[in-house]
Structures are given as C-alpha cells and as structure tokens.
C-alpha cells in the first residue's frame, strides 16, 4: 500500500507540474479524448453497414447515403483532432515545454551553492535536465491515452458483451499474459538508464571539453587528448556492456509478446467463423465484431501496459522530485521585505568560523570590523581562506559559527536580492556571456551607450573596440554568431572591471580581478577604482602586493585567521609575514 501511494505521488508530481504550465490546454486535450471512442464506433458500424448492404443487395444510392453519414462524422472528428494537434497543440506544447525547462533554471538559481559540491545532488540535477521535460510530457500523454482507452473500453464492452461475451474473456486472458512481460521490459529499461547516468555524465564532460575553446590549447599541446579519448572509449564500452546485460532478455520478451498476439487472432477468427457457419452472425457482424474485439483487446492491452509505465514514470518522478525538493537555507528562504540598504556597507565579522565539509576549518574565529567606505586588501598564500571569506560576504555560504553584520543587521535577515545587487564583483576567473557587449555591460543596471563609451575610455577597453572595429551590438564569443568577438583572459577581466562602473554599490569585492593583466595596468586600474569609488567599501584579494599599497588596511590571513593587519607602512615596519612576502616579490621585479 505504501509503495502504491509512493508511485501515485511521484507520478502526480510530474503530471501536476505539466498541468500547472497551461491548465486550459490540459483540460482541452482531456475533453478531446472522447473523440477516440466515437471514431471507433463509426469504424465498427461503417464496416458492418457496407458488408451487410452488399450481402443483402442494397442499392448503390442506399450505400452512398450511409457512407456520406459515417464518413461525414469521421471528417468532423478528424477536423477537430487536427485543430487540437496542429493549430493548438504544437504551439501550446512548445510553450509548456519551454516553461518546464525554465522551472529547472529557476530552481538552480534558488539552490544553495553548497549543494553543487555534492555529487549526488549533481547527478540528480543532470538527470533532471535530461529527463524532466520529456517525463512530464510523458506523464500527461499517459494520462490522456489511459483516459481515452478507458472510455473506448467501456464503449466496446457494452457492444461485444451483448453479442458474444466469450470474446471479452479471451481478450482479458491474452492481455494479462502480456502484463508480466511488459512490466519486466519497463523495469529493465529503467535499470539500464539508471546504470548509465554516471557514464553518460562522464561522456558528456569529455564531449564538452573538446568543444569549449578554453580547453583546446591544453588539449592540443599535451597528451590529455589521448587520455580523454581512452576514457571516451571506456565509457562507450561501459554503455555497451550495460546494454549487453539486458539484450537477450529483452529479445525473448519481444518474441513471447508477438506469439501471444498471433494466438489471439487465430482464436477470435475461429470463434467468429463458427458463429457465421451456425447462423448466429451475418458476415458484416463477423467483420465488425473482429474489428471491435481487436480494438477492445488493443485498448485493454494499452491500458494494462500503461500500468507499469505509471510505475516507471514514478521512478523518474522520484529522482526529479528529489532535485526540486532540495532544501536551501540561503537562496530560497524567506527574507525581510525589500528595502533600500544604506550605502556604503559597514561590515562586522563577529567571531566567524566556516568549514565546507564540517571537518576541515577554512575560516577560524575571525573578528574584524570594516567601517563604511574603508578600502581593505586581503593577502596571504593560496588556500588560506581568502576567497572563502568573499563567498561568505556574498552569502553564497552561511557561516557555521558567529555572525556577519551588514550595517549592524545580521546578513541572514537582509533581503538577499537587495543585498547582492548592491555588491559589485570582479573575479580572476571571468566568463563572457554569449550576449552583446551592451548586454554584458548591463548586469547591474541599465546603462546608456554614452555611459558605456565613457567607461570604456577611462578603463581603456575602447582599444579593444577600436582594434576589432566592432559596435556595442557585437556578440561576445562565436557561440551563436560567427562574427562574434572572442576575448582573451585579460580582456574578460577588464570587461568585468568595466561593469563595476555602471552604478554605485554598498560593497565592491575584487578577487584577483586583473591577474591576467600586466602589473602596470593592474596598478592603474586599482588606482582608478579607488578614485572612482571613494565612498564605497572595497575588499580586494591580490597576490601582487604592489597593488595593495594604497589600501587603508591590509589583512594577512594564514590558516583561516588574520595574523597581521595594518597599512602598508606599518606592516613593513613590523617585518612579519607581509614584509617577507612583499620583499620577495619586489626582488623578482628588481631582478
């Protein structure tokens, strides 16, 4: 009982998801299911009418009038079906499928970043991307086909039972022989899909590497392509081996199902022929009954066959539902009502600690106050928690202990959208979206072409525009436009910095934003940012210590703790870890 309830719940999760995208369309198609039994009835009585009319020497005009009536009804039914399927169905179905795909995107945007570190979640995510739209559509089609079959079965049952109820019994026996075989087929196909999930994801990763431009250079200049192709072949072999495990069983099931169908035809024809010979039926009745019995059996078979499909779709629904049921404590939690935050942000880190896995501490009991408008630089070796600290400030993760206060309000109580849209960011790893340059500059706020022009001039990105003789309507990347502009790593970073100048912020976070640019350009950009955002709180992470000299305060982090802090002069006089790192870097430039 519990299992049946689970199957029903998971199936109706997918069906309800489809239904909610376009309720009117769903109801309209459901009503149209009544057309199938009408069409079947017309076919049955048309066949009987023609054969009996010929047998009893009816006039051609009598036959013509009958044909016009029957075919006229069929024409109207076909016309209505065509209207639904082509003029309404095609358009509405594309809209519904588009909405279903969009719901995955919305869920991802409302899912905490921490879930993407979990392989099980990522497997469910990949599975949902591959299956959600098709399985939701399939759930709707299953509902419609089952509903149509039930109506047709009831209609044919009322006709056949009156004439020869034995046909009903034979049909039921034939159908239920196939039930076990069909159920076994469905189970095996699902097992094959489930066993193939990880292999397909691994295969998809390899395929992606060979068409993403950023991987072409390393693939062409080292042995990675041979290693990847070896894994590709292994994946193909794994998929073949999975299929081989089920091949013979599936073939045997197919033979048994076909044999059972042939046996049914033979028995029904023998039974009906005996009825004609004995004078119980006319030849027309024989033909119509044979057609009706086939239709009854086929619809009953379809109905019974669909029962395992409910369970199969439920299996898909269970995995997909687990993706949509993923709980998020940050992105989807209720926040305070939207309101304008005071700028710049005053930030207090009150004894905060954080670990990604619950074991290794990355941020360890940091206490620090960043007054509004202060310019703070964070330095230290790789892997000491610098970038993690910015993730906590962006509330991509929540601290395990302590509090982050923004303008004396716990960051967890602030409307997340209001907060993040007022935090400007530029990172070392930047991506350019396959959008126009103008759209790539409009992520924080709508910006005019004149404003873009001024920004590009002060940041010198105008040299990129002039050199390539392009406009702000030019697409970045060649993903969808062969004349699109491909930016270098440094140009991507520069464009990300340009984007900062489109509005005023409460906080700007810079994490190695110009690491791919030469030191002189980086110095000039930092100077420009400090000058342009005098009243904005700024946090910079940098390995080039020459770029942090002008900041109000520098934090040296080690093992998740602030071990030194002060301005450049005081830290140099202190001659600690900052002094040691700065001196070593300076020696390299002098040499």
Coordinates of C-alpha atoms in Angstrom, one line a residue:
X1 CA 0.0 0.0 0.0
X2 CA 2.8 2.3 0.9
X3 CA 4.6 1.5 -2.4
X4 CA 1.4 2.2 -4.4
X5 CA 1.0 5.5 -2.6
X6 CA 4.6 6.5 -3.4
X7 CA 4.1 5.6 -7.1
X8 CA 0.9 7.7 -7.3
X9 CA 2.5 10.6 -5.5
X10 CA 5.6 10.7 -7.7
X11 CA 3.6 10.2 -10.9
X12 CA 1.2 13.0 -10.0
X13 CA 4.1 15.3 -9.1
X14 CA 5.1 15.2 -12.8
X15 CA 1.5 15.3 -14.1
X16 CA 0.7 18.3 -11.8
X17 CA 3.8 20.1 -12.9
X18 CA 2.8 19.7 -16.5
X19 CA -0.8 20.7 -15.7
X20 CA 0.2 23.9 -13.9
X21 CA 2.0 25.2 -17.0
X22 CA -1.2 25.5 -19.1
X23 CA -4.4 24.4 -17.3
X24 CA -6.7 25.4 -20.2
X25 CA -4.7 23.4 -22.8
X26 CA -4.6 20.3 -20.5
X27 CA -8.4 20.3 -19.9
X28 CA -9.0 20.9 -23.7
X29 CA -6.9 17.9 -24.7
X30 CA -8.6 15.8 -21.9
X31 CA -12.0 16.6 -23.4
X32 CA -10.8 15.6 -26.8
X33 CA -10.1 12.1 -25.5
X34 CA -13.8 11.4 -26.0
X35 CA -13.3 11.6 -29.8
X36 CA -11.4 8.3 -29.9
X37 CA -14.4 6.0 -28.9
X38 CA -16.6 8.0 -31.3
X39 CA -14.2 7.3 -34.2
X40 CA -14.0 3.6 -33.2
X41 CA -17.8 3.2 -33.1
X42 CA -18.1 4.8 -36.5
X43 CA -15.5 2.4 -37.9
X44 CA -17.3 -0.6 -36.4
X45 CA -20.7 0.2 -37.8
X46 CA -19.4 1.5 -41.1
X47 CA -17.7 -1.9 -41.8
X48 CA -20.9 -3.8 -40.8
X49 CA -23.1 -1.4 -42.8
X50 CA -21.1 -1.8 -46.1
X51 CA -20.7 -5.6 -45.9
X52 CA -24.3 -6.3 -44.9
X53 CA -25.6 -3.8 -47.6
X54 CA -23.7 -5.7 -50.3
X55 CA -24.8 -9.1 -48.8
X56 CA -28.4 -8.1 -48.9
X57 CA -28.2 -6.4 -52.4
X58 CA -29.0 -2.9 -51.2
X59 CA -29.0 -0.2 -53.8
X60 CA -25.9 1.9 -54.5
X61 CA -27.8 5.1 -53.5
X62 CA -28.6 3.5 -50.1
X63 CA -24.9 2.6 -49.6
X64 CA -23.8 6.1 -50.8
X65 CA -26.1 7.9 -48.2
X66 CA -24.8 5.6 -45.5
X67 CA -21.2 6.3 -46.5
X68 CA -21.8 10.1 -46.5
X69 CA -23.2 10.0 -43.0
X70 CA -20.5 7.8 -41.5
X71 CA -17.6 9.5 -43.3
X72 CA -19.1 12.9 -42.5
X73 CA -18.9 12.1 -38.8
X74 CA -15.3 10.8 -39.2
X75 CA -14.4 14.0 -41.1
X76 CA -15.7 16.2 -38.3
X77 CA -13.8 14.2 -35.7
X78 CA -10.6 14.3 -37.8
X79 CA -11.0 18.0 -38.3
X80 CA -11.3 18.6 -34.6
X81 CA -8.3 16.4 -33.9
X82 CA -6.3 18.2 -36.4
X83 CA -7.3 21.5 -34.9
X84 CA -6.1 20.4 -31.5
X85 CA -2.9 18.6 -32.6
X86 CA -1.6 21.1 -35.1
X87 CA -3.1 24.5 -34.7
X88 CA -3.3 24.5 -30.9
X89 CA -1.3 21.5 -29.7
X90 CA 2.0 22.3 -31.5
X91 CA 2.1 25.9 -30.3
X92 CA 0.9 25.2 -26.7
X93 CA 3.2 22.2 -26.3
X94 CA 6.3 24.3 -27.2
X95 CA 5.2 26.9 -24.6
X96 CA 4.7 24.3 -22.0
X97 CA 8.0 22.5 -22.6
X98 CA 9.7 25.9 -22.5
X99 CA 8.1 26.7 -19.1
X100 CA 9.2 23.3 -17.8
X101 CA 12.8 23.9 -18.8
X102 CA 12.7 27.4 -17.3
X103 CA 11.5 25.9 -14.0
X104 CA 14.8 23.9 -13.8
X105 CA 16.7 27.2 -14.3
X106 CA 14.6 28.9 -11.6
X107 CA 15.3 26.0 -9.2
X108 CA 19.0 26.2 -9.8
X109 CA 19.1 30.0 -9.1
X110 CA 17.2 29.3 -5.8
X111 CA 19.6 26.4 -4.8
X112 CA 22.4 27.0 -2.3
X113 CA 25.9 26.9 -3.7
X114 CA 26.8 24.2 -1.2
X115 CA 24.6 21.7 -3.0
X116 CA 26.8 21.9 -6.1
X117 CA 29.7 20.4 -4.1
X118 CA 27.6 17.2 -3.6
X119 CA 27.9 14.6 -6.3
X120 CA 24.5 13.0 -5.5
X121 CA 22.8 16.4 -6.0
X122 CA 24.7 16.9 -9.2
X123 CA 23.7 13.5 -10.5
X124 CA 20.0 14.3 -9.7
X125 CA 20.5 17.7 -11.4
X126 CA 21.9 16.2 -14.5
X127 CA 19.2 13.5 -14.5
X128 CA 16.5 16.3 -14.2
X129 CA 18.0 18.3 -17.1
X130 CA 18.0 15.2 -19.3
X131 CA 14.6 13.8 -18.3
X132 CA 12.3 16.4 -16.7
X133 CA 10.7 17.9 -19.7
X134 CA 10.2 14.6 -21.6
X135 CA 9.0 12.7 -18.5
X136 CA 6.5 15.5 -17.5
X137 CA 5.2 15.5 -21.1
X138 CA 5.1 11.7 -21.0
X139 CA 3.1 11.7 -17.8
X140 CA 0.5 14.0 -19.5
X141 CA 0.4 11.7 -22.6
X142 CA 0.0 8.7 -20.3
X143 CA -3.0 10.4 -18.6
X144 CA -4.6 11.2 -21.9
X145 CA -4.0 7.8 -23.5
X146 CA -5.2 6.0 -20.4
X147 CA -8.3 8.1 -20.1
X148 CA -9.1 7.6 -23.8
X149 CA -8.5 3.8 -23.5
X150 CA -10.9 3.6 -20.6
X151 CA -13.7 5.4 -22.4
X152 CA -13.1 3.2 -25.5
X153 CA -13.0 0.0 -23.4
X154 CA -16.3 0.8 -21.7
X155 CA -17.9 1.6 -25.1
X156 CA -16.7 -1.6 -26.8
X157 CA -17.5 -3.7 -23.7
X158 CA -21.2 -2.7 -23.9
X159 CA -21.3 -3.7 -27.6
X160 CA -19.4 -7.0 -27.5
X161 CA -21.0 -8.3 -24.3
X162 CA -24.4 -8.2 -25.9
X163 CA -23.3 -10.3 -28.9
X164 CA -20.6 -12.7 -27.5
X165 CA -19.2 -12.2 -24.0
X166 CA -16.6 -15.0 -24.5
X167 CA -14.6 -12.6 -26.7
X168 CA -14.2 -10.4 -23.6
X169 CA -12.8 -13.3 -21.6
X170 CA -10.4 -14.3 -24.3
X171 CA -9.2 -10.7 -24.7
X172 CA -8.6 -10.4 -20.9
X173 CA -6.6 -13.6 -20.8
X174 CA -4.5 -12.5 -23.8
X175 CA -3.8 -9.1 -22.2
X176 CA -2.8 -10.4 -18.8
X177 CA -0.3 -12.8 -20.3
X178 CA 1.5 -9.8 -21.7
X179 CA 1.4 -7.8 -18.4
X180 CA 4.2 -9.6 -16.7
X181 CA 6.4 -9.4 -19.9
X182 CA 5.7 -5.7 -20.3
X183 CA 6.4 -5.0 -16.7
X184 CA 9.7 -6.8 -16.9
X185 CA 10.6 -4.7 -20.0
X186 CA 9.9 -1.4 -18.3
X187 CA 11.9 -2.4 -15.3
X188 CA 14.9 -3.5 -17.4
X189 CA 14.9 -0.2 -19.5
X190 CA 14.8 1.9 -16.3
X191 CA 17.7 -0.1 -14.8
X192 CA 19.7 0.5 -18.0
X193 CA 19.0 4.2 -17.8
X194 CA 19.9 4.4 -14.1
X195 CA 23.1 2.4 -14.6
X196 CA 24.1 4.7 -17.5
X197 CA 23.6 8.0 -15.6
X198 CA 27.1 8.4 -14.3
X199 CA 28.7 7.0 -17.5
X200 CA 26.6 9.5 -19.6
X201 CA 27.6 12.4 -17.4
X202 CA 31.3 11.4 -17.7
X203 CA 30.8 11.1 -21.5
X204 CA 29.1 14.5 -21.6
X205 CA 32.0 16.0 -19.7
X206 CA 34.6 14.7 -22.3
X207 CA 32.4 15.9 -25.2
X208 CA 32.2 19.3 -23.6
X209 CA 36.0 19.6 -23.2
X210 CA 36.5 19.2 -26.9
X211 CA 34.1 21.9 -28.0
X212 CA 34.9 24.5 -25.3
X213 CA 37.5 26.9 -26.6
X214 CA 39.4 27.3 -23.3
X215 CA 40.3 23.6 -23.4
X216 CA 41.5 23.5 -27.0
X217 CA 45.0 24.9 -26.2
X218 CA 46.0 22.4 -23.5
X219 CA 44.4 19.5 -25.4
X220 CA 46.5 20.3 -28.4
X221 CA 49.7 20.9 -26.6
X222 CA 49.9 17.9 -24.2
X223 CA 48.8 14.3 -24.0
X224 CA 45.4 15.0 -22.4
X225 CA 43.5 14.2 -25.7
X226 CA 44.8 10.6 -25.8
X227 CA 43.9 10.1 -22.1
X228 CA 40.5 11.6 -22.6
X229 CA 39.9 9.5 -25.8
X230 CA 40.8 6.5 -23.8
X231 CA 38.2 7.4 -21.2
X232 CA 35.8 8.0 -24.1
X233 CA 36.3 4.5 -25.4
X234 CA 36.0 3.1 -21.9
X235 CA 32.7 4.9 -21.5
X236 CA 31.4 3.5 -24.8
X237 CA 32.4 0.0 -23.7
X238 CA 30.7 0.5 -20.3
X239 CA 27.4 1.5 -22.1
X240 CA 27.7 -1.5 -24.5
X241 CA 28.3 -3.8 -21.5
X242 CA 25.2 -2.4 -19.7
X243 CA 23.1 -3.0 -22.9
X244 CA 24.6 -6.5 -23.3
X245 CA 23.4 -7.5 -19.8
X246 CA 19.8 -7.0 -21.0
X247 CA 19.9 -7.7 -24.7
X248 CA 18.9 -11.4 -24.7
X249 CA 16.2 -11.0 -22.0
X250 CA 14.6 -8.1 -24.0
X251 CA 14.7 -10.1 -27.2
X252 CA 13.0 -13.1 -25.6
X253 CA 10.3 -10.9 -24.1
X254 CA 9.6 -9.5 -27.6
X255 CA 9.1 -12.9 -29.1
X256 CA 6.7 -14.0 -26.4
X257 CA 4.6 -10.9 -26.8
X258 CA 4.4 -11.3 -30.6
X259 CA 3.4 -15.0 -30.3
X260 CA 0.7 -14.2 -27.8
X261 CA -0.8 -11.7 -30.2
X262 CA -0.9 -14.2 -33.1
X263 CA -2.6 -16.8 -30.9
X264 CA -5.4 -14.3 -30.0
X265 CA -6.1 -13.5 -33.7
X266 CA -6.4 -17.2 -34.5
X267 CA -8.8 -18.0 -31.6
X268 CA -11.1 -15.0 -32.3
X269 CA -11.3 -15.7 -36.0
X270 CA -12.1 -19.3 -35.3
X271 CA -14.8 -18.4 -32.8
X272 CA -16.5 -15.9 -35.1
X273 CA -16.3 -18.1 -38.2
X274 CA -18.1 -20.8 -36.2
X275 CA -20.8 -18.3 -35.3
X276 CA -21.3 -17.3 -39.0
X277 CA -21.5 -21.0 -40.1
X278 CA -24.0 -21.7 -37.3
X279 CA -26.1 -18.8 -38.5
X280 CA -25.6 -16.6 -35.3
X281 CA -24.0 -13.7 -37.2
X282 CA -24.0 -12.1 -40.6
X283 CA -20.7 -11.7 -42.4
X284 CA -20.9 -8.0 -41.7
X285 CA -21.3 -8.7 -37.9
X286 CA -18.3 -11.0 -38.1
X287 CA -16.2 -8.3 -39.6
X288 CA -17.4 -5.6 -37.2
X289 CA -17.0 -7.9 -34.2
X290 CA -13.5 -8.9 -35.2
X291 CA -12.6 -5.2 -35.6
X292 CA -14.3 -4.5 -32.3
X293 CA -12.6 -7.3 -30.5
X294 CA -9.2 -6.2 -31.8
X295 CA -9.9 -2.7 -30.7
X296 CA -11.1 -3.9 -27.3
X297 CA -8.0 -6.1 -26.9
X298 CA -5.7 -3.3 -28.1
X299 CA -7.2 -0.7 -25.8
X300 CA -7.3 -3.1 -22.9
X301 CA -3.7 -4.0 -23.7
X302 CA -2.8 -0.4 -23.9
X303 CA -4.5 0.4 -20.6
X304 CA -2.8 -2.6 -18.8
X305 CA 0.5 -1.9 -20.4
X306 CA 0.3 1.7 -19.2
X307 CA 0.1 0.5 -15.6
X308 CA 3.8 -0.4 -15.5
X309 CA 4.5 2.9 -17.2
X310 CA 2.9 4.7 -14.2
X311 CA 5.5 2.9 -12.0
X312 CA 8.3 3.7 -14.5
X313 CA 7.4 7.3 -14.7
X314 CA 7.1 7.4 -11.0
X315 CA 10.7 6.2 -10.7
X316 CA 11.8 9.1 -12.9
X317 CA 9.5 11.4 -10.9
X318 CA 11.1 10.3 -7.6
X319 CA 14.6 11.3 -8.8
X320 CA 13.4 14.5 -10.4
X321 CA 11.2 15.3 -7.3
X322 CA 14.3 14.9 -5.1
X323 CA 16.0 17.6 -7.1
X324 CA 13.1 20.0 -6.8
X325 CA 12.7 19.1 -3.1
X326 CA 16.3 20.0 -2.4
X327 CA 16.1 22.3 0.6
X328 CA 18.1 25.5 0.5
X329 CA 18.7 27.6 3.6
X330 CA 20.0 30.7 1.8
X331 CA 18.6 31.2 -1.7
X332 CA 15.0 30.1 -1.1
X333 CA 14.5 31.1 2.5
X334 CA 12.0 33.9 3.2
X335 CA 13.8 37.2 3.6
X336 CA 12.7 40.6 5.0
X337 CA 10.7 42.8 2.7
X338 CA 12.6 44.6 0.0
X339 CA 14.1 47.9 1.1
X340 CA 17.0 50.2 0.1
X341 CA 20.1 49.4 2.1
X342 CA 22.2 52.3 3.3
X343 CA 25.4 52.7 1.4
X344 CA 28.3 52.2 1.8
X345 CA 28.1 49.0 3.8
X346 CA 29.5 48.8 7.3
X347 CA 30.7 45.2 7.9
X348 CA 31.4 43.4 11.1
X349 CA 32.7 39.8 11.3
X350 CA 31.8 38.6 14.7
X351 CA 33.9 35.6 15.6
X352 CA 33.0 33.8 12.4
X353 CA 34.1 30.2 11.5
X354 CA 33.4 28.1 8.5
X355 CA 34.0 24.6 7.0
X356 CA 32.9 23.2 3.7
X357 CA 32.8 19.6 4.8
X358 CA 32.2 20.0 8.6
X359 CA 35.7 18.7 9.3
X360 CA 38.5 21.0 7.9
X361 CA 38.2 24.6 9.2
X362 CA 38.7 27.1 6.5
X363 CA 37.7 30.3 8.4
X364 CA 38.7 30.2 12.0
X365 CA 37.1 32.6 14.6
X366 CA 37.7 35.8 12.6
X367 CA 36.8 39.1 14.4
X368 CA 37.1 42.2 12.3
X369 CA 35.3 45.4 11.6
X370 CA 35.3 47.1 8.2
X371 CA 33.9 50.6 8.6
X372 CA 31.7 52.0 5.8
X373 CA 33.8 53.3 2.9
X374 CA 37.1 51.7 4.0
X375 CA 39.4 50.0 1.5
X376 CA 40.6 46.7 2.7
X377 CA 43.1 44.3 1.0
X378 CA 43.4 40.6 1.9
X379 CA 46.6 38.8 1.2
X380 CA 48.2 35.5 2.0
X381 CA 49.3 32.2 0.4
X382 CA 46.9 30.1 -1.6
X383 CA 44.3 28.1 0.2
X384 CA 44.2 30.0 3.4
X385 CA 40.6 31.2 3.2
X386 CA 40.8 34.5 1.3
X387 CA 38.3 33.6 -1.4
X388 CA 36.1 31.7 1.0
X389 CA 35.7 34.9 3.1
X390 CA 34.4 36.7 0.0
X391 CA 31.9 33.8 -0.6
X392 CA 30.6 34.3 2.9
X393 CA 30.3 38.0 2.4
X394 CA 28.3 37.3 -0.8
X395 CA 26.3 34.8 1.3
X396 CA 26.9 32.0 -1.2
X397 CA 27.5 30.1 2.0
X398 CA 26.5 30.7 5.6
X399 CA 29.0 30.8 8.5
X400 CA 29.0 27.8 10.8
X401 CA 29.6 30.0 13.9
X402 CA 29.4 33.7 14.6
X403 CA 27.7 36.4 12.6
X404 CA 28.2 38.7 9.7
X405 CA 26.6 42.1 10.3
X406 CA 25.9 44.5 7.4
X407 CA 25.0 48.0 8.8
X408 CA 24.5 46.2 12.2
X409 CA 22.0 43.8 10.7
X410 CA 22.6 40.1 10.5
X411 CA 23.2 39.2 6.8
X412 CA 20.7 36.3 7.2
X413 CA 17.9 38.8 7.9
X414 CA 18.6 41.0 4.8
X415 CA 16.7 40.6 1.6
X416 CA 19.3 38.7 -0.5
X417 CA 18.4 40.2 -3.9
X418 CA 18.6 43.8 -2.5
X419 CA 21.9 42.9 -0.9
X420 CA 23.7 41.2 -3.8
X421 CA 22.6 43.6 -6.5
X422 CA 24.4 46.3 -4.5
X423 CA 27.6 44.3 -4.2
X424 CA 29.9 44.7 -7.3
X425 CA 32.2 41.8 -8.0
X426 CA 35.1 41.1 -10.3
X427 CA 37.0 37.8 -10.1
X428 CA 40.1 36.2 -11.5
X429 CA 38.0 33.6 -13.4
X430 CA 35.6 35.6 -15.6
X431 CA 33.3 34.3 -18.3
X432 CA 31.9 36.4 -21.1
X433 CA 28.3 35.5 -21.8
X434 CA 27.2 34.9 -25.4
X435 CA 25.4 38.2 -25.4
X436 CA 26.1 41.6 -27.0
X437 CA 28.7 43.9 -25.4
X438 CA 25.9 46.2 -24.4
X439 CA 24.0 43.3 -22.6
X440 CA 27.3 42.2 -21.0
X441 CA 27.6 45.7 -19.5
X442 CA 24.0 45.8 -18.2
X443 CA 24.1 43.1 -15.5
X444 CA 23.9 45.5 -12.6
X445 CA 21.9 48.3 -14.2
X446 CA 20.6 49.6 -17.5
X447 CA 23.3 51.7 -19.0
X448 CA 23.3 54.1 -22.0
X449 CA 25.7 53.8 -24.9
X450 CA 27.2 57.2 -23.9
X451 CA 27.9 55.9 -20.4
X452 CA 29.4 52.7 -21.8
X453 CA 31.6 54.8 -24.0
X454 CA 32.9 56.9 -21.1
X455 CA 33.6 53.7 -19.0
X456 CA 35.5 52.1 -21.9
X457 CA 37.5 55.2 -22.3
X458 CA 38.7 55.5 -18.7
X459 CA 39.4 51.8 -18.5
X460 CA 41.0 51.7 -21.9
X461 CA 38.7 48.9 -23.1
X462 CA 37.9 51.2 -26.0
X463 CA 41.2 50.0 -27.5
X464 CA 39.6 46.5 -27.8
X465 CA 36.5 48.0 -29.5
X466 CA 38.6 50.1 -31.9
X467 CA 41.1 47.4 -32.7
X468 CA 38.4 44.9 -33.7
X469 CA 36.2 47.6 -35.4
X470 CA 33.1 46.5 -33.6
X471 CA 30.0 48.0 -32.0
X472 CA 28.2 47.5 -28.8
X473 CA 25.8 45.2 -30.7
X474 CA 28.6 42.8 -31.3
X475 CA 28.1 39.4 -29.8
X476 CA 30.8 38.1 -27.4
X477 CA 32.0 34.6 -28.3
X478 CA 31.3 32.8 -31.5
X479 CA 28.8 30.5 -29.8
X480 CA 25.8 31.9 -31.9
X481 CA 27.5 34.4 -34.2
X482 CA 30.5 33.5 -36.3
X483 CA 31.4 37.2 -36.4
X484 CA 31.3 37.4 -32.6
X485 CA 34.3 38.7 -30.6
X486 CA 36.5 36.2 -28.6
X487 CA 38.1 37.9 -25.7
X488 CA 41.4 36.9 -24.1
X489 CA 41.6 36.1 -20.4
X490 CA 42.9 39.6 -19.6
X491 CA 40.2 41.3 -21.8
X492 CA 37.5 39.3 -19.9
X493 CA 38.9 40.5 -16.6
X494 CA 39.0 44.1 -18.0
X495 CA 35.3 43.9 -19.1
X496 CA 34.3 42.6 -15.7
X497 CA 36.0 45.6 -14.1
X498 CA 34.3 47.9 -16.7
X499 CA 31.0 46.6 -15.5
X500 CA 31.6 47.9 -12.0
X501 CA 31.4 51.5 -13.2
X502 CA 27.7 51.2 -14.3
X503 CA 26.3 52.0 -10.8
X504 CA 27.2 52.8 -7.1
X505 CA 27.4 50.0 -4.6
X506 CA 27.4 49.3 -0.9
X507 CA 30.4 47.0 -1.3
X508 CA 32.8 46.0 -4.1
X509 CA 34.6 42.7 -3.9
X510 CA 37.7 42.2 -6.1
X511 CA 39.3 38.7 -6.1
X512 CA 42.4 38.8 -8.3
X513 CA 40.4 40.8 -10.8
X514 CA 43.4 41.8 -13.0
X515 CA 45.7 38.8 -12.5
X516 CA 45.9 38.2 -16.3
X517 CA 46.8 41.8 -17.0
X518 CA 50.3 43.2 -16.6
X519 CA 51.3 44.7 -13.2
X520 CA 51.3 48.3 -14.5
X521 CA 47.8 48.0 -16.0
X522 CA 46.6 46.4 -12.7
X523 CA 48.1 49.2 -10.7
X524 CA 46.4 51.8 -12.9
X525 CA 43.0 50.0 -12.6
X526 CA 43.3 49.7 -8.8
X527 CA 44.1 53.4 -8.7
X528 CA 41.1 54.2 -10.9
X529 CA 38.8 52.1 -8.7
X530 CA 40.0 53.7 -5.5
X531 CA 39.5 57.2 -7.0
X532 CA 36.1 56.4 -8.6
X533 CA 34.6 54.7 -5.5
X534 CA 35.9 56.9 -2.7
X535 CA 32.8 56.4 -0.6
X536 CA 32.3 52.7 -1.3
X537 CA 33.5 49.9 0.9
X538 CA 36.0 47.9 -1.1
X539 CA 37.6 44.5 -0.4
X540 CA 40.5 43.3 -2.7
X541 CA 42.2 40.0 -2.7
X542 CA 45.5 40.0 -4.5
X543 CA 48.8 38.1 -4.7
X544 CA 50.6 41.1 -6.2
X545 CA 51.3 43.0 -3.0
X546 CA 52.4 46.1 -5.1
X547 CA 48.7 46.6 -5.9
X548 CA 47.6 46.8 -2.3
X549 CA 49.9 49.5 -1.0
X550 CA 47.3 52.3 -1.3
X551 CA 44.6 50.5 0.7
X552 CA 43.5 51.7 4.1
X553 CA 44.3 48.4 5.7
X554 CA 45.8 45.1 4.7
X555 CA 44.9 41.8 6.3
X556 CA 47.3 38.9 6.1
X557 CA 45.5 35.6 6.5
X558 CA 47.0 32.3 7.5
X559 CA 45.1 29.1 8.3
X560 CA 41.8 30.9 8.2
X561 CA 42.9 33.5 10.8
X562 CA 44.0 37.2 10.5
X563 CA 47.6 37.0 11.7
X564 CA 48.6 40.6 10.7
X565 CA 46.7 43.7 9.9
X566 CA 47.6 47.4 9.3
X567 CA 48.5 49.7 6.4
X568 CA 51.5 49.0 4.1
X569 CA 53.9 51.2 6.1
X570 CA 53.1 49.7 9.5
X571 CA 53.3 46.1 8.2
X572 CA 56.6 46.8 6.5
X573 CA 57.9 48.2 9.8
X574 CA 56.6 45.2 11.6
X575 CA 58.7 43.0 9.4
X576 CA 56.5 40.0 9.7
X577 CA 54.9 37.7 7.1
X578 CA 53.6 40.6 4.9
X579 CA 57.1 42.1 4.9
X580 CA 58.6 38.8 3.9
X581 CA 56.2 38.2 1.0
X582 CA 56.4 41.8 -0.2
X583 CA 60.2 41.8 -0.1
X584 CA 60.4 38.5 -2.1
X585 CA 58.1 39.9 -4.8
X586 CA 60.0 43.1 -5.0
X587 CA 63.2 41.3 -5.5
X588 CA 61.7 39.5 -8.5
X589 CA 60.8 42.8 -10.2
X590 CA 64.2 44.3 -9.4
X591 CA 66.0 41.3 -10.9

